[in-house]
């Protein structure tokens, strides 16, 4: 497929914009990437996503698809190259969608709470949510992976993309919260090894933002410089 048939509107700090990039790489697809520069977004973005006006947006044959997990599912359904990202078994597919939704609806709220929190109490609450969520995800990894390398088995799948896209911001959260490693090798050996494998995968390693660069961006968010545009990260 020609790159002109696939365009992705994204932004380097956004974990949500990273998701379709990983999916496109896993499917070995050619695409044109259109970086959106914070805090100014392009007219193409507003035209393509007039409801939420945020990234990411995949444009396939001039038709826009919005919301990161929906885009990943679309890529998986439309393009048969590479491995399937969602399980073929209906129950396993439902479980994968459950955990991806949990990551977005519950766990990400705690992660972003560390960035947006203005008081120590808010940050302590957010850190508690992060660690509790990671404990649940450790248990889920052991159960879902069935001893294999990823949530998706031997290759990166849907839940891997959903959680793995957050790892850059998790490192930032560790710095903001004064923690050395929230995915502790002793307490969370499954997630610890999984994160190492995920970040070193050829489809991911060049997409993961540098921690220092992301930390500096986070400080601008905390200062309120981009406060009106923080929702554009999702």
Coordinates of C-alpha atoms in Angstrom, one line a residue:
X1 CA 0.0 0.0 0.0
X2 CA 1.3 3.4 -0.9
X3 CA 2.0 5.8 1.9
X4 CA -0.4 8.3 0.4
X5 CA -3.3 5.9 1.2
X6 CA -2.5 6.0 4.9
X7 CA -1.8 9.1 6.9
X8 CA -1.5 9.4 10.7
X9 CA -1.9 12.6 12.6
X10 CA 0.0 12.4 15.9
X11 CA 2.3 14.1 18.3
X12 CA 5.5 12.7 19.9
X13 CA 4.5 13.3 23.6
X14 CA 1.2 11.4 23.2
X15 CA 1.1 7.8 24.3
X16 CA -2.2 7.5 22.5
X17 CA -0.6 8.6 19.2
X18 CA 2.1 6.0 19.7
X19 CA -0.4 3.2 19.6
X20 CA -1.4 3.3 15.9
X21 CA 2.3 3.9 15.0
X22 CA 3.2 0.6 16.7
X23 CA 0.3 -1.2 15.0
X24 CA 1.3 0.2 11.6
X25 CA 4.9 -1.0 12.2
X26 CA 3.8 -4.4 13.3
X27 CA 1.7 -4.7 10.1
X28 CA 4.7 -3.6 8.0
X29 CA 2.6 -0.8 6.4
X30 CA 3.8 2.3 4.6
X31 CA 2.3 5.5 5.9
X32 CA 2.8 9.2 6.0
X33 CA 3.2 10.6 9.5
X34 CA 2.0 14.2 10.1
X35 CA 3.4 15.5 13.4
X36 CA 1.1 18.0 15.2
X37 CA 3.1 20.6 17.1
X38 CA 1.9 21.5 20.6
X39 CA 0.1 23.7 21.4
X40 CA -0.9 24.5 17.8
X41 CA -2.8 21.9 15.9
X42 CA -3.4 21.8 12.2
X43 CA -6.6 22.5 10.4
X44 CA -6.4 19.0 9.0
X45 CA -6.7 17.7 12.5
X46 CA -9.8 19.8 13.3
X47 CA -11.4 18.9 10.0
X48 CA -10.6 15.1 10.5
X49 CA -11.8 15.0 14.1
X50 CA -14.3 17.8 14.6
X51 CA -16.0 16.1 17.6
X52 CA -13.0 15.8 19.9
X53 CA -10.4 17.8 18.0
X54 CA -7.5 15.7 19.2
X55 CA -4.9 13.2 18.1
X56 CA -4.4 10.5 16.9
X57 CA -6.3 10.4 13.6
X58 CA -5.7 7.8 10.9
X59 CA -6.7 8.8 7.5
X60 CA -7.2 5.9 5.1
X61 CA -8.2 6.6 1.6
X62 CA -9.2 10.1 2.7
X63 CA -11.5 8.8 5.4
X64 CA -10.6 9.6 9.0
X65 CA -10.7 7.1 11.9
X66 CA -10.4 8.5 15.4
X67 CA -9.5 7.3 18.9
X68 CA -6.4 5.3 19.5
X69 CA -7.8 1.9 20.4
X70 CA -10.4 2.1 17.6
X71 CA -7.7 2.9 15.2
X72 CA -5.6 -0.1 16.3
X73 CA -8.6 -2.4 15.9
X74 CA -9.3 -0.9 12.5
X75 CA -5.7 -1.5 11.4
X76 CA -5.9 -5.1 12.6
X77 CA -9.2 -5.8 10.8
X78 CA -8.4 -4.1 7.5
X79 CA -4.8 -5.2 7.0
X80 CA -3.9 -8.9 7.1
X81 CA -0.1 -8.5 6.9
X82 CA 1.8 -9.4 10.0
X83 CA 0.4 -11.1 13.1
X84 CA -3.2 -10.4 14.4
X85 CA -3.2 -7.9 17.2
X86 CA -6.4 -9.2 18.8
X87 CA -7.0 -12.8 19.7
X88 CA -9.1 -14.9 17.4
X89 CA -11.0 -16.6 20.3
X90 CA -14.1 -14.4 21.2
X91 CA -13.5 -14.8 25.0
X92 CA -9.8 -14.0 24.8
X93 CA -10.7 -11.0 22.5
X94 CA -13.2 -9.8 25.1
X95 CA -10.6 -10.1 27.9
X96 CA -8.1 -8.1 25.9
X97 CA -10.6 -5.3 25.3
X98 CA -11.5 -5.3 29.0
X99 CA -7.9 -4.7 30.1
X100 CA -7.3 -2.1 27.4
X101 CA -10.4 -0.2 28.6
X102 CA -9.2 -0.5 32.2
X103 CA -5.8 1.0 31.2
X104 CA -7.5 4.0 29.6
X105 CA -10.4 4.5 32.0
X106 CA -8.7 3.8 35.4
X107 CA -4.9 3.4 35.3
X108 CA -4.2 6.3 32.9
X109 CA -6.3 8.6 35.2
X110 CA -3.8 7.9 38.0
X111 CA -0.8 8.4 35.6
X112 CA -2.0 11.7 34.4
X113 CA -3.0 12.7 37.9
X114 CA 0.7 12.8 38.8
X115 CA 1.2 15.3 36.1
X116 CA -1.9 17.4 36.7
X117 CA -2.0 17.1 40.5
X118 CA -1.5 20.4 42.2
X119 CA -1.3 19.3 45.9
X120 CA 0.7 16.6 47.7
X121 CA -2.6 14.8 48.6
X122 CA -3.6 14.6 44.9
X123 CA -0.2 13.2 44.0
X124 CA -0.2 10.6 46.8
X125 CA -3.7 9.5 45.7
X126 CA -2.5 9.3 42.1
X127 CA 0.6 7.3 43.1
X128 CA -1.5 4.9 45.0
X129 CA -3.7 4.3 42.0
X130 CA -0.7 3.7 39.8
X131 CA 0.8 1.1 42.1
X132 CA -2.5 -0.7 42.7
X133 CA -3.2 -0.8 39.0
X134 CA 0.3 -2.2 38.3
X135 CA -0.4 -5.0 40.8
X136 CA -3.6 -5.8 38.9
X137 CA -1.8 -5.7 35.6
X138 CA 1.0 -8.0 36.9
X139 CA -1.7 -10.6 37.8
X140 CA -3.4 -10.1 34.4
X141 CA -0.1 -10.5 32.6
X142 CA 0.6 -13.8 34.3
X143 CA -2.9 -15.1 33.5
X144 CA -3.2 -13.8 29.9
X145 CA 0.3 -14.4 28.6
X146 CA 0.2 -18.0 29.8
X147 CA 4.0 -18.0 30.2
X148 CA 4.7 -16.4 26.8
X149 CA 6.6 -13.1 26.1
X150 CA 3.7 -10.7 25.8
X151 CA 0.1 -10.2 26.7
X152 CA -0.6 -11.2 23.1
X153 CA 1.5 -14.4 23.3
X154 CA 4.8 -14.6 21.5
X155 CA 4.3 -11.3 19.7
X156 CA 3.0 -7.9 20.6
X157 CA -0.8 -7.6 20.7
X158 CA -3.6 -5.3 21.6
X159 CA -3.1 -5.1 25.4
X160 CA 0.7 -4.8 24.9
X161 CA 0.1 -1.7 22.7
X162 CA -2.4 -0.2 25.1
X163 CA -0.1 -0.5 28.1
X164 CA 3.3 -0.3 26.4
X165 CA 2.5 3.1 24.9
X166 CA 2.4 4.4 28.5
X167 CA 5.9 3.3 29.5
X168 CA 7.5 6.6 28.6
X169 CA 5.1 8.5 30.8
X170 CA 5.5 5.9 33.6
X171 CA 9.2 6.8 33.7
X172 CA 8.3 10.4 34.0
X173 CA 5.8 9.6 36.8
X174 CA 8.6 7.8 38.7
X175 CA 10.7 10.9 38.6
X176 CA 7.8 13.1 39.7
X177 CA 6.9 10.8 42.5
X178 CA 10.4 10.2 43.6
X179 CA 10.3 6.4 42.9
X180 CA 13.1 4.5 41.3
X181 CA 11.1 1.7 39.6
X182 CA 7.4 1.3 39.9
X183 CA 7.7 -2.0 37.9
X184 CA 9.9 -3.5 40.5
X185 CA 11.8 -6.6 39.3
X186 CA 11.2 -8.5 42.5
X187 CA 7.5 -7.5 43.1
X188 CA 6.5 -7.5 39.5
X189 CA 8.8 -9.8 37.6
X190 CA 6.2 -10.4 34.8
X191 CA 5.7 -6.8 34.0
X192 CA 9.4 -6.0 34.5
X193 CA 10.5 -8.5 31.9
X194 CA 7.6 -7.7 29.6
X195 CA 8.5 -3.9 29.6
X196 CA 12.1 -4.7 28.6
X197 CA 11.0 -6.9 25.7
X198 CA 8.4 -4.4 24.6
X199 CA 10.7 -1.4 24.5
X200 CA 13.4 -3.4 22.6
X201 CA 11.1 -4.7 19.9
X202 CA 11.8 -3.4 16.4
X203 CA 8.3 -2.0 16.0
X204 CA 8.6 0.0 19.2
X205 CA 12.2 1.0 20.1
X206 CA 12.4 4.0 17.7
X207 CA 9.0 5.3 18.8
X208 CA 9.6 5.4 22.6
X209 CA 10.3 9.1 23.6
X210 CA 13.5 10.0 25.5
X211 CA 12.7 10.2 29.2
X212 CA 14.5 13.5 29.7
X213 CA 12.7 15.2 26.8
X214 CA 9.3 13.9 28.0
X215 CA 10.1 15.0 31.5
X216 CA 10.8 18.6 30.3
X217 CA 7.5 18.5 28.4
X218 CA 5.7 17.3 31.6
X219 CA 7.2 20.2 33.5
X220 CA 5.6 22.6 30.9
X221 CA 2.3 20.9 31.5
X222 CA 2.6 21.2 35.2
X223 CA 3.5 24.9 34.8
X224 CA 0.3 25.4 32.9
X225 CA 1.9 26.4 29.7
X226 CA 0.0 23.8 27.7
X227 CA -2.9 23.3 30.2
X228 CA -5.5 24.2 27.6
X229 CA -4.2 21.6 25.3
X230 CA -3.5 18.6 27.6
X231 CA -6.5 16.7 26.3
X232 CA -4.9 16.7 22.8
X233 CA -2.4 14.2 24.2
X234 CA -5.2 11.6 24.1

